[in-house]
GROMACS .gro file of C-alpha atoms in nm:
model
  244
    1UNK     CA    1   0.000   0.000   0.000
    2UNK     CA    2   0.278   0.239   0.062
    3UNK     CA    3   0.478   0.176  -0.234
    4UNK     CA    4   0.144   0.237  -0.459
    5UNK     CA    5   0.104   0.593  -0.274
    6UNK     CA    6   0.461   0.613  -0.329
    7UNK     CA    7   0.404   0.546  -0.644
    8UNK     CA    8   0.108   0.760  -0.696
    9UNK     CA    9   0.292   1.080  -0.536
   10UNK     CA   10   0.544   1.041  -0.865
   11UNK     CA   11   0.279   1.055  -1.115
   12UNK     CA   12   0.017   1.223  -1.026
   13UNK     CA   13   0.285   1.581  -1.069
   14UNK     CA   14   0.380   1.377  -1.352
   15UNK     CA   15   0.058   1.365  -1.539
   16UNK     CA   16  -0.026   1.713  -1.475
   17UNK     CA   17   0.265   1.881  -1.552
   18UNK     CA   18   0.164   1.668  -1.893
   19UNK     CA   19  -0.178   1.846  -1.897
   20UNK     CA   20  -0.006   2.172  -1.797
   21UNK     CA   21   0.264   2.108  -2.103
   22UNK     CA   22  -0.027   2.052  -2.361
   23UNK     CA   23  -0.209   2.369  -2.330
   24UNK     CA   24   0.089   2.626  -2.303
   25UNK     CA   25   0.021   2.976  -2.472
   26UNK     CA   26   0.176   2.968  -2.840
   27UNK     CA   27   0.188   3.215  -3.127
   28UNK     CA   28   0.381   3.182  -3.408
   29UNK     CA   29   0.395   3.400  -3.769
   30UNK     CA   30   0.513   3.202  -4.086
   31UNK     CA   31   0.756   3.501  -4.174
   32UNK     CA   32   0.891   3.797  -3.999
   33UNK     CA   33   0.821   4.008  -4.294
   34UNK     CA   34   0.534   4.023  -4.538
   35UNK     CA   35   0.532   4.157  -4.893
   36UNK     CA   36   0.229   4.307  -5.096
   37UNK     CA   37  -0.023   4.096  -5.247
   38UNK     CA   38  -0.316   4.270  -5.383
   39UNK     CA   39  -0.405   4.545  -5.231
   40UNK     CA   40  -0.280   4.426  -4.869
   41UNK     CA   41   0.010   4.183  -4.719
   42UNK     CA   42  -0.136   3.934  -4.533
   43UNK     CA   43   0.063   3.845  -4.219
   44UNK     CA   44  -0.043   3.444  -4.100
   45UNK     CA   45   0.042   3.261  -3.797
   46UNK     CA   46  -0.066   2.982  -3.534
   47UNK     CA   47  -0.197   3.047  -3.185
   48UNK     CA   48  -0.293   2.792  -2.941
   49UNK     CA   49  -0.472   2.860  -2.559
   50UNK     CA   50  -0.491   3.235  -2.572
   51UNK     CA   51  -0.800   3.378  -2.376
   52UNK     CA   52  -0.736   3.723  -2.591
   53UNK     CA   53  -0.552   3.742  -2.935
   54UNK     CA   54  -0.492   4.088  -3.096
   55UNK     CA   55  -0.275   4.289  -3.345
   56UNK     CA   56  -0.182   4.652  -3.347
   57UNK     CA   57  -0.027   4.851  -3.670
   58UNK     CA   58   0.009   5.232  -3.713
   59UNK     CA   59  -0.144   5.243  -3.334
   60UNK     CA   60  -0.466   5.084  -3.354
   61UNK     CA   61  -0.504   4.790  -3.196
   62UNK     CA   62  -0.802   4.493  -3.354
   63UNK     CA   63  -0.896   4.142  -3.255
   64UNK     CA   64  -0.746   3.841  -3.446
   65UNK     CA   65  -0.984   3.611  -3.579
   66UNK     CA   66  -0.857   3.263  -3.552
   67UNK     CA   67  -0.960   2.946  -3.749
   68UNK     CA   68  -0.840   2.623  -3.660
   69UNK     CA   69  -0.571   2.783  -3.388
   70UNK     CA   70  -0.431   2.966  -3.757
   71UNK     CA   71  -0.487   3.303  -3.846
   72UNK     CA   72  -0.428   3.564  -4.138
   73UNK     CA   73  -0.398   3.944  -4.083
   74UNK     CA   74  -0.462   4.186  -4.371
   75UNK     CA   75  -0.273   4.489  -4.370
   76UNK     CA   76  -0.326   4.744  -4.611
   77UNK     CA   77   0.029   4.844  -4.761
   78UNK     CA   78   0.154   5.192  -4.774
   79UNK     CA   79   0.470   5.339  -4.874
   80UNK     CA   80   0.620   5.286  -4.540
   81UNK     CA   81   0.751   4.979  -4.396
   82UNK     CA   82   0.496   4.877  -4.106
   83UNK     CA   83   0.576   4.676  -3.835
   84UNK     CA   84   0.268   4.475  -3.665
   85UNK     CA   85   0.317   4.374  -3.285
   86UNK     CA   86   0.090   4.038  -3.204
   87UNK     CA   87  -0.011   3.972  -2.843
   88UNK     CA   88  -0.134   3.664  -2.735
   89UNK     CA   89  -0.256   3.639  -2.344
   90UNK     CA   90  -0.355   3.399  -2.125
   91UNK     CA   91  -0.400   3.502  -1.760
   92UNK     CA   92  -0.072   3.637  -1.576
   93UNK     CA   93   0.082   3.488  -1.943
   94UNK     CA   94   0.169   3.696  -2.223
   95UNK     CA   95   0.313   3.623  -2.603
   96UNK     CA   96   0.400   3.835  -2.840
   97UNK     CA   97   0.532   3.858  -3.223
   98UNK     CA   98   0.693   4.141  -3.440
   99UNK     CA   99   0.668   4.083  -3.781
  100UNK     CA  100   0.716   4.370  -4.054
  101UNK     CA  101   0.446   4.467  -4.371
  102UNK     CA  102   0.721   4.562  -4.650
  103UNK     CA  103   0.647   4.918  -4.809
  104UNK     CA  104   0.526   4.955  -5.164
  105UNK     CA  105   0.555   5.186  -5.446
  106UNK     CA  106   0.212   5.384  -5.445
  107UNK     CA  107   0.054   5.437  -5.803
  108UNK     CA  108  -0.017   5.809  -5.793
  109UNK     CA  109  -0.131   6.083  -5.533
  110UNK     CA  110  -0.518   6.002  -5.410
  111UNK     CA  111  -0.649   6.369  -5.456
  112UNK     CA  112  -0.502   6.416  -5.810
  113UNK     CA  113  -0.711   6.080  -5.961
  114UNK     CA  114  -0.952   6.111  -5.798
  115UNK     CA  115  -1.038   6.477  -5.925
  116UNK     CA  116  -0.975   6.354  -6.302
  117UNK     CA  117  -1.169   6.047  -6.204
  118UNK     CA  118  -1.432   6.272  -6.170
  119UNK     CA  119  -1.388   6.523  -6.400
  120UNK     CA  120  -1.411   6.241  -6.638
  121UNK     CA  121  -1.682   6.110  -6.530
  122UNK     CA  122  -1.859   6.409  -6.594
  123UNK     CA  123  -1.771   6.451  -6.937
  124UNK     CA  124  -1.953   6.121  -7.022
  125UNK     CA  125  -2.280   6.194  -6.835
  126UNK     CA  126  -2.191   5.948  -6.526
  127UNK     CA  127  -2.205   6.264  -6.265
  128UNK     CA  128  -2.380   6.048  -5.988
  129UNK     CA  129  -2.042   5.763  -5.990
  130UNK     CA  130  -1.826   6.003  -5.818
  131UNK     CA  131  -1.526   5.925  -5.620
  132UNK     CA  132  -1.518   6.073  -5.255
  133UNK     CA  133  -1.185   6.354  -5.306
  134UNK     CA  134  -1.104   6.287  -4.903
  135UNK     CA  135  -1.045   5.914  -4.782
  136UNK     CA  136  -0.905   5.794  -4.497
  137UNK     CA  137  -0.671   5.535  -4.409
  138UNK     CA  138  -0.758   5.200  -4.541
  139UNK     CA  139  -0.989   5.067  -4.864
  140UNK     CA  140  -1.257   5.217  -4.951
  141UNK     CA  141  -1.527   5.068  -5.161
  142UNK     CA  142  -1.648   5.253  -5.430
  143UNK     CA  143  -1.985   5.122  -5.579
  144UNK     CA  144  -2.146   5.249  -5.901
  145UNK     CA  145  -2.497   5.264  -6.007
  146UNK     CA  146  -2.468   4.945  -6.231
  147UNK     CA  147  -2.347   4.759  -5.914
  148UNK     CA  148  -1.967   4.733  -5.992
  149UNK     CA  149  -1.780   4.737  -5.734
  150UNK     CA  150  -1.373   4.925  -5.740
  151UNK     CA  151  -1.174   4.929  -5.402
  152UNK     CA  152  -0.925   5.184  -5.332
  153UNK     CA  153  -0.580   5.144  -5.090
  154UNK     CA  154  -0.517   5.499  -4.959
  155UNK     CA  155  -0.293   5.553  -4.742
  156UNK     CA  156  -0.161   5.919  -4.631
  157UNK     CA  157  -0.356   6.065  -4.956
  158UNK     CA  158  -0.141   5.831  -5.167
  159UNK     CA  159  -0.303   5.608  -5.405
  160UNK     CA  160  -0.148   5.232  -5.322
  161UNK     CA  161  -0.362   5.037  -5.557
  162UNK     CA  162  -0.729   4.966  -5.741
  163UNK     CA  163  -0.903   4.617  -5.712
  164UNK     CA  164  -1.223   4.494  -5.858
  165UNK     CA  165  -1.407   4.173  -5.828
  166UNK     CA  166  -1.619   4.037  -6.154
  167UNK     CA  167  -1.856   3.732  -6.140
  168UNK     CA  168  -1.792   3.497  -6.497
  169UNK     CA  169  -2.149   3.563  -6.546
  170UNK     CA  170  -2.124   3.940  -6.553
  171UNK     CA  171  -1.835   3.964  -6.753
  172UNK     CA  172  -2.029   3.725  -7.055
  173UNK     CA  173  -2.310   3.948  -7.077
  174UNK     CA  174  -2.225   4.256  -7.314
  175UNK     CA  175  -2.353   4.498  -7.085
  176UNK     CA  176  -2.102   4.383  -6.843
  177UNK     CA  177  -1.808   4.373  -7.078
  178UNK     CA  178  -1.894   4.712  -7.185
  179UNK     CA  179  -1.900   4.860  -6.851
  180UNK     CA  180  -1.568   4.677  -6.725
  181UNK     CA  181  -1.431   4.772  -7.060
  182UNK     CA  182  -1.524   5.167  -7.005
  183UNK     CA  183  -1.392   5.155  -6.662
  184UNK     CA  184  -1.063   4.999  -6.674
  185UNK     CA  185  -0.994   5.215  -7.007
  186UNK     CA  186  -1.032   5.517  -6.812
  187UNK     CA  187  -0.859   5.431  -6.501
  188UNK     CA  188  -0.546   5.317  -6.689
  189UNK     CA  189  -0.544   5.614  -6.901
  190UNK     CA  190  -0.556   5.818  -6.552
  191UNK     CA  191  -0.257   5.626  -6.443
  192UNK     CA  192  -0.062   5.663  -6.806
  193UNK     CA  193  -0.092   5.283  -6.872
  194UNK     CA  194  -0.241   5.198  -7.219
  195UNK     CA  195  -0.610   5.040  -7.185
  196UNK     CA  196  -0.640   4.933  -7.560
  197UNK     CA  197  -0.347   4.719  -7.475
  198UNK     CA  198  -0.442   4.595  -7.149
  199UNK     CA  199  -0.784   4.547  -7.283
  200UNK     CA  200  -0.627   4.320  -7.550
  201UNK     CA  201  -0.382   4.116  -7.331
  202UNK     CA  202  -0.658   4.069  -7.117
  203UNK     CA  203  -0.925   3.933  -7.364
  204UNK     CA  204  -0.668   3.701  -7.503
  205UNK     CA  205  -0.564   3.548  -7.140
  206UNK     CA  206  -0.963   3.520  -7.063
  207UNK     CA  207  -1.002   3.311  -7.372
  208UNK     CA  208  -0.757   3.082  -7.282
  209UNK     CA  209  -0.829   3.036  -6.976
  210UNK     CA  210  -1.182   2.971  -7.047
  211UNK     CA  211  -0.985   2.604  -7.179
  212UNK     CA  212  -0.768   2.562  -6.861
  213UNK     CA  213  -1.050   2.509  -6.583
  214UNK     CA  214  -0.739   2.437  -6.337
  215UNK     CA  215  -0.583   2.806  -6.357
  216UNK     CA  216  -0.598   3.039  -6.033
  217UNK     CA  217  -0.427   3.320  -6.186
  218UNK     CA  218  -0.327   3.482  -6.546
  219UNK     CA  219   0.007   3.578  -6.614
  220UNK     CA  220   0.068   3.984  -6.512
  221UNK     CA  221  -0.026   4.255  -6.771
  222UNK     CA  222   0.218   4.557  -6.789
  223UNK     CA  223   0.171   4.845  -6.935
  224UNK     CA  224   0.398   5.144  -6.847
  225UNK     CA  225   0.490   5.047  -6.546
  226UNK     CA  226   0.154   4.950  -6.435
  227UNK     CA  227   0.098   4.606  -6.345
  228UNK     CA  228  -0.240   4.403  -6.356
  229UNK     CA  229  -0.274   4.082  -6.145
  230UNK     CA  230  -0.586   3.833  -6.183
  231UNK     CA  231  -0.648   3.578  -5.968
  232UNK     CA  232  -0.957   3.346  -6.044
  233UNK     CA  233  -1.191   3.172  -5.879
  234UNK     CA  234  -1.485   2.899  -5.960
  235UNK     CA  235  -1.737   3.171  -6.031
  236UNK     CA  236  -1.547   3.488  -6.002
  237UNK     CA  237  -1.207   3.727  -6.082
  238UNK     CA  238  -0.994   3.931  -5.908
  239UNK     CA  239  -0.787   4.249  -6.060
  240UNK     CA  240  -0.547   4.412  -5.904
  241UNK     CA  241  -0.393   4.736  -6.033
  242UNK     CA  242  -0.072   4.845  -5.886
  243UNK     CA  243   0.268   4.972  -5.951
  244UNK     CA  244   0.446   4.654  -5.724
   0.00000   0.00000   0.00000
């Protein structure tokens, strides 16, 4: 009987420092810097037994969402280099990461396109699709009356980069080829890129990869040191406009 509580006084500390072992606090980022991609850098990570996850950049502080213990943050890019401090806390116990959001080459000052944006806009009877001339911090969505949608990076009254987000279906139909047609002609002539010739590349990479069911992306357009990124999906597509 004494050798089993003998026995029993060695493992019980045993098995709970076990227990104790399994669910320390954890966080860990994949990288300690993050490029662009699209319109933000997206910084991902693991956490495990946190009672309070959160990130701060450029002094604001926001909750982590967490799937699966992993998460992704998406942090706008600017032209300055960022650095986002994680903080993972459990009780009396803390954890935190420092990981850096690389800066990128903005497209064009905010105020300047947006004011020929509009001007433009004008000029072809379209006076009620205007662009707000003062943004803050972050992407704004800009949504015009035939329901496309264009999302703008500004950061510091800098113009970072332009995204949009086509369904197949909209972009068979001729009204919707006409109106993605007029609106990426204009905002590349706005940004001195050539639209005829992004319109072309564009068509051509659509066509074939209406054959190749399997592709997630086409290959980048380029036109005067603009750069066009599409990423696809099942039933929709992705552009990205920016000069990175």
């Amino acid at each position: 009987m004494k050798k089993l509580k003998y026995l029993l006084l060695l493992v019980i500390p045993l098995f709970f420092s076990m227990l104790s072992g399994c669910s320390k606090l954890s966080l860990s980022t994949t990288k300690k810097s993050y490029s662009a991609d699209g319109l933000v850098a997206v910084v991902k990570g693991k956490a495990d037994n946190y009672k309070k996850l959160t990130y701060t950049v450029n002094g604001e502080t926001k909750k982590v969402a967490v799937d699966g213990g992993h998460f992704a943050i998406s942090v706008p890019v600017s032209e300055n280099d960022q650095n986002v401090r994680i903080k993972a806390v459990n009780g009396n116990k803390t954890e935190t990461k420092l990981v850096k959001v690389k800066k990128a080459k903005a497209l064009e000052d905010y105020l300047t396109f947006a004011q020929s944006y509009n001007y433009t806009l004008l000029s072809l009877g379209q006076q009620n699709d205007q662009l707000q001339l003062i943004s803050k911090n972050g992407i704004m969505t800009h949504e015009k009356n035939d329901g496309t949608k264009w999302y703008y990076n500004v950061q510091n009254n800098r113009l970072m980069g332009i995204a949009t987000k086509l369904s197949y279906k909209e972009l068979k139909s001729k009204t919707g080829q006409k109106n993605f047609a007029t609106d990426l002609m204009i905002i590349s002539k706005l940004l001195g890129a050539d639209g005829k010739k992004v319109l072309k590349d564009f068509a051509k990479q659509t066509k074939n990869a209406d054959k190749n069911s399997t592709k997630t992306s086409m290959d980048q357009i380029t036109s005067k040191g603009v750069n066009y990124n599409i990423n696809l999906t099942t039933k929709d597509f992705y552009m990205y406009i920016t000069k990175y």
